[in-house]
Amino acid sequence: MALKDLPADARPREKLLARGPAALSDTELLALLLRTGTRGRGVFQMAQEVLERFRGLAGLLHASGDELRCVHGLGGTAKRSELLAVLELARRAVAEQLREREVFSSPDAVKNYLQLHLARRPHEVFAALFLDAQNRLIAMEELFRGTLTQTSVYPREVVLKSLQHHAAAVVLAHNHPSGTVQPSRADEALTQTLKAALALVDVRVLDHVIVAPGQALSMAEKGLI
């Protein structure tokens, strides 16, 4: 059914304005953003199919432009660009939160921020959050790509970036495209190597977060830092 054919009190836009956005389901919110469906498929059906394809709203937020392009009805630029804009707004909102307060006052925000950036990458990416003396975010940088080992992640580059940002501490991060967030022996060894290298310039390693679609693991919480 098209949105215009629904009773006024059931239309997502009117419902949102009357009762607030929390009153809408994920499907209704996405339908409101999509506005129209495709031939033979109403906007609610399309929204539901998109959510099922990406295993919910969190998966959709982590989707890349290429992944969205493959969805029937999102091959054009308008709807896809709007969804990507929502994703970027989410990233910036969380980044703003991390810049304004000590990052570990909201550890879930750190995990969400890293998931939004790294979780859906098809290849491994190693990144770092550079923090000031109050543990607030200065910047995030993606430093290395590919299979991550002690030999492919260069401590010298991480040290140089830390000095460039005048960082007092860092949170290391990388993704596991396989979907598991359990740290490997190589992950643990790499963390200790970087921790030792950064200690030489008085930069602390506060955590190493591993992310995958829908989940994240803090090595600090597991006692591995």
Coordinates of C-alpha atoms in Angstrom, one line a residue:
M1 CA 0.0 0.0 0.0
A2 CA 1.3 3.5 -0.8
L3 CA 1.7 5.9 2.0
K4 CA -0.9 8.3 0.5
D5 CA -3.5 5.5 0.7
L6 CA -3.2 4.9 4.4
P7 CA -5.5 6.5 7.0
A8 CA -4.0 9.8 8.2
D9 CA -3.2 8.5 11.7
A10 CA -1.3 5.5 10.2
R11 CA 1.0 7.4 7.9
P12 CA 4.5 7.5 9.3
R13 CA 5.0 11.2 8.8
E14 CA 1.8 12.2 10.6
K15 CA 2.3 9.5 13.2
L16 CA 5.8 10.8 13.9
L17 CA 4.7 14.4 14.3
A18 CA 1.7 13.5 16.5
R19 CA 3.4 10.9 18.7
G20 CA 7.1 11.3 18.3
P21 CA 9.7 9.2 16.4
A22 CA 9.9 6.6 19.1
A23 CA 6.3 5.6 18.2
L24 CA 7.4 4.3 14.8
S25 CA 8.8 0.9 14.1
D26 CA 12.0 0.4 12.2
T27 CA 10.0 -0.4 9.1
E28 CA 8.0 2.7 9.4
L29 CA 11.0 4.9 9.9
L30 CA 12.8 3.5 6.9
A31 CA 9.6 3.7 4.8
L32 CA 9.4 7.4 5.7
L33 CA 12.9 7.9 4.5
L34 CA 12.4 5.9 1.3
R35 CA 9.0 7.6 0.6
T36 CA 8.1 5.3 -2.4
G37 CA 8.4 1.7 -3.3
T38 CA 8.9 0.1 -6.7
R39 CA 6.5 -1.2 -9.3
G40 CA 4.5 -4.0 -7.7
R41 CA 6.2 -3.5 -4.3
G42 CA 4.9 -0.9 -1.8
V43 CA 7.2 1.2 0.3
F44 CA 6.5 -0.8 3.5
Q45 CA 7.3 -4.1 1.7
M46 CA 10.5 -2.5 0.3
A47 CA 11.5 -1.2 3.7
Q48 CA 10.9 -4.6 5.3
E49 CA 12.9 -6.4 2.6
V50 CA 15.9 -4.0 3.0
L51 CA 15.9 -4.5 6.8
E52 CA 15.8 -8.3 6.3
R53 CA 18.6 -8.2 3.8
F54 CA 20.9 -6.3 6.2
R55 CA 19.7 -8.1 9.3
G56 CA 18.1 -5.1 10.9
L57 CA 18.7 -1.4 11.3
A58 CA 22.2 -1.8 12.7
G59 CA 23.3 -3.7 9.7
L60 CA 21.7 -1.2 7.4
L61 CA 23.6 1.6 9.1
H62 CA 26.9 -0.3 8.5
A63 CA 26.1 -0.9 4.8
S64 CA 28.4 0.6 2.1
G65 CA 27.3 2.4 -1.0
D66 CA 28.1 -0.6 -3.1
E67 CA 26.0 -2.9 -1.0
L68 CA 23.1 -0.5 -1.2
R69 CA 23.4 -0.2 -4.9
C70 CA 22.8 -4.0 -5.3
V71 CA 19.3 -3.6 -3.6
H72 CA 16.4 -3.5 -6.0
G73 CA 15.0 0.1 -5.8
L74 CA 18.2 1.6 -4.5
G75 CA 20.2 1.4 -7.7
G76 CA 19.5 5.1 -8.4
T77 CA 21.3 7.9 -6.7
A78 CA 18.5 9.6 -4.7
K79 CA 17.4 7.0 -2.2
R80 CA 20.9 5.6 -1.8
S81 CA 22.4 9.0 -1.2
E82 CA 19.9 9.8 1.5
L83 CA 20.6 6.5 3.3
L84 CA 24.3 7.2 3.1
A85 CA 23.7 10.7 4.4
V86 CA 21.9 9.2 7.4
L87 CA 24.9 6.9 8.0
E88 CA 27.3 9.9 7.8
L89 CA 25.2 11.9 10.2
A90 CA 25.3 9.0 12.7
R91 CA 29.1 8.8 12.4
R92 CA 29.5 12.6 13.0
A93 CA 27.0 12.6 15.9
V94 CA 29.0 9.9 17.7
A95 CA 32.3 11.5 16.9
E96 CA 31.0 14.8 18.3
Q97 CA 30.0 13.0 21.5
L98 CA 33.5 11.4 21.8
R99 CA 35.2 14.8 21.3
E100 CA 33.1 16.4 24.0
R101 CA 33.6 13.9 26.8
E102 CA 36.1 11.3 28.1
V103 CA 35.7 8.3 25.7
F104 CA 35.3 5.7 28.4
S105 CA 32.4 7.5 30.0
S106 CA 30.5 5.9 27.2
P107 CA 32.3 2.7 26.0
D108 CA 29.3 1.7 23.9
A109 CA 29.7 4.9 21.9
V110 CA 33.3 4.0 21.1
K111 CA 32.2 0.6 19.9
N112 CA 29.3 2.0 17.9
Y113 CA 31.6 4.6 16.3
L114 CA 34.1 2.0 15.3
Q115 CA 31.4 -0.3 14.0
L116 CA 30.0 2.5 11.8
H117 CA 33.4 3.0 10.3
L118 CA 34.9 -0.4 10.0
A119 CA 32.4 -3.3 10.5
R120 CA 31.2 -3.8 7.0
R121 CA 34.6 -3.5 5.2
P122 CA 35.3 -6.5 3.0
H123 CA 39.0 -6.4 3.9
E124 CA 40.8 -5.9 7.2
V125 CA 41.4 -2.3 8.2
F126 CA 43.6 -1.2 11.1
A127 CA 42.7 2.2 12.6
A128 CA 43.5 4.3 15.7
L129 CA 41.6 6.8 17.8
F130 CA 44.0 9.5 18.9
L131 CA 43.0 11.0 22.3
D132 CA 44.1 14.0 24.2
A133 CA 45.2 14.1 27.9
Q134 CA 41.5 14.0 29.0
N135 CA 40.9 10.9 26.8
R136 CA 38.7 12.9 24.4
L137 CA 38.8 12.1 20.7
I138 CA 41.2 14.2 18.6
A139 CA 40.9 12.2 15.4
M140 CA 40.5 8.8 13.9
E141 CA 42.7 7.5 11.1
E142 CA 42.7 4.3 9.1
L143 CA 46.4 3.4 8.9
F144 CA 46.7 0.0 7.3
R145 CA 44.7 -2.4 5.0
G146 CA 45.0 -6.0 4.2
T147 CA 45.9 -9.0 6.3
L148 CA 47.0 -7.5 9.6
T149 CA 50.1 -9.0 11.3
Q150 CA 53.0 -7.7 13.3
T151 CA 54.9 -7.3 10.0
S152 CA 52.1 -5.5 8.1
V153 CA 51.3 -3.0 10.8
Y154 CA 54.3 -0.8 11.3
P155 CA 54.8 0.5 14.9
R156 CA 56.9 3.4 13.5
E157 CA 53.9 4.8 11.5
V158 CA 51.6 4.5 14.5
V159 CA 54.1 6.4 16.7
L160 CA 54.5 9.1 14.0
K161 CA 50.8 9.6 13.7
S162 CA 50.5 9.8 17.5
L163 CA 53.1 12.5 17.6
Q164 CA 51.5 14.4 14.7
H165 CA 48.2 14.5 16.6
H166 CA 50.0 15.3 19.9
A167 CA 48.1 12.4 21.3
A168 CA 48.4 11.3 25.0
A169 CA 46.7 8.0 24.4
V170 CA 45.3 5.8 21.6
V171 CA 42.5 3.3 21.1
L172 CA 43.6 0.7 18.5
A173 CA 40.9 -0.9 16.3
H174 CA 40.5 -3.3 13.5
N175 CA 37.7 -5.3 11.8
H176 CA 37.3 -9.0 11.2
P177 CA 35.5 -9.6 7.9
S178 CA 35.0 -13.2 8.9
G179 CA 32.4 -12.0 11.4
T180 CA 34.0 -13.2 14.6
V181 CA 35.4 -10.7 17.1
Q182 CA 37.5 -13.1 19.1
P183 CA 41.2 -11.9 19.2
S184 CA 43.8 -14.1 17.6
R185 CA 47.2 -14.8 19.0
A186 CA 48.5 -12.4 16.3
D187 CA 46.1 -9.7 17.5
E188 CA 47.4 -10.1 21.1
A189 CA 51.0 -10.0 20.0
L190 CA 50.4 -7.0 17.8
T191 CA 48.8 -5.1 20.6
Q192 CA 51.7 -5.7 22.9
T193 CA 54.2 -4.7 20.2
L194 CA 52.4 -1.4 19.7
K195 CA 51.9 -0.8 23.4
A196 CA 55.7 -1.1 23.9
A197 CA 56.5 1.1 20.9
L198 CA 54.1 3.9 22.0
A199 CA 55.3 3.8 25.6
L200 CA 58.7 5.0 24.4
V201 CA 57.0 8.3 23.4
D202 CA 54.8 8.4 26.5
V203 CA 51.6 7.5 24.6
R204 CA 49.3 5.0 26.4
V205 CA 47.3 2.3 24.6
L206 CA 44.0 2.2 26.4
D207 CA 42.2 -0.4 24.4
H208 CA 42.2 -2.5 21.2
V209 CA 38.7 -2.9 19.8
I210 CA 37.8 -5.6 17.3
V211 CA 34.6 -5.1 15.3
A212 CA 32.4 -7.1 13.0
P213 CA 28.9 -6.5 11.7
G214 CA 26.6 -6.3 14.8
Q215 CA 29.3 -6.9 17.4
A216 CA 32.4 -5.5 19.0
L217 CA 35.0 -6.7 21.5
S218 CA 37.2 -4.7 23.8
M219 CA 40.5 -6.3 24.6
A220 CA 40.8 -4.1 27.7
E221 CA 37.5 -5.4 29.0
K222 CA 38.9 -9.0 28.5
G223 CA 42.0 -8.2 30.4
L224 CA 44.2 -8.4 27.3
I225 CA 45.8 -4.9 27.4

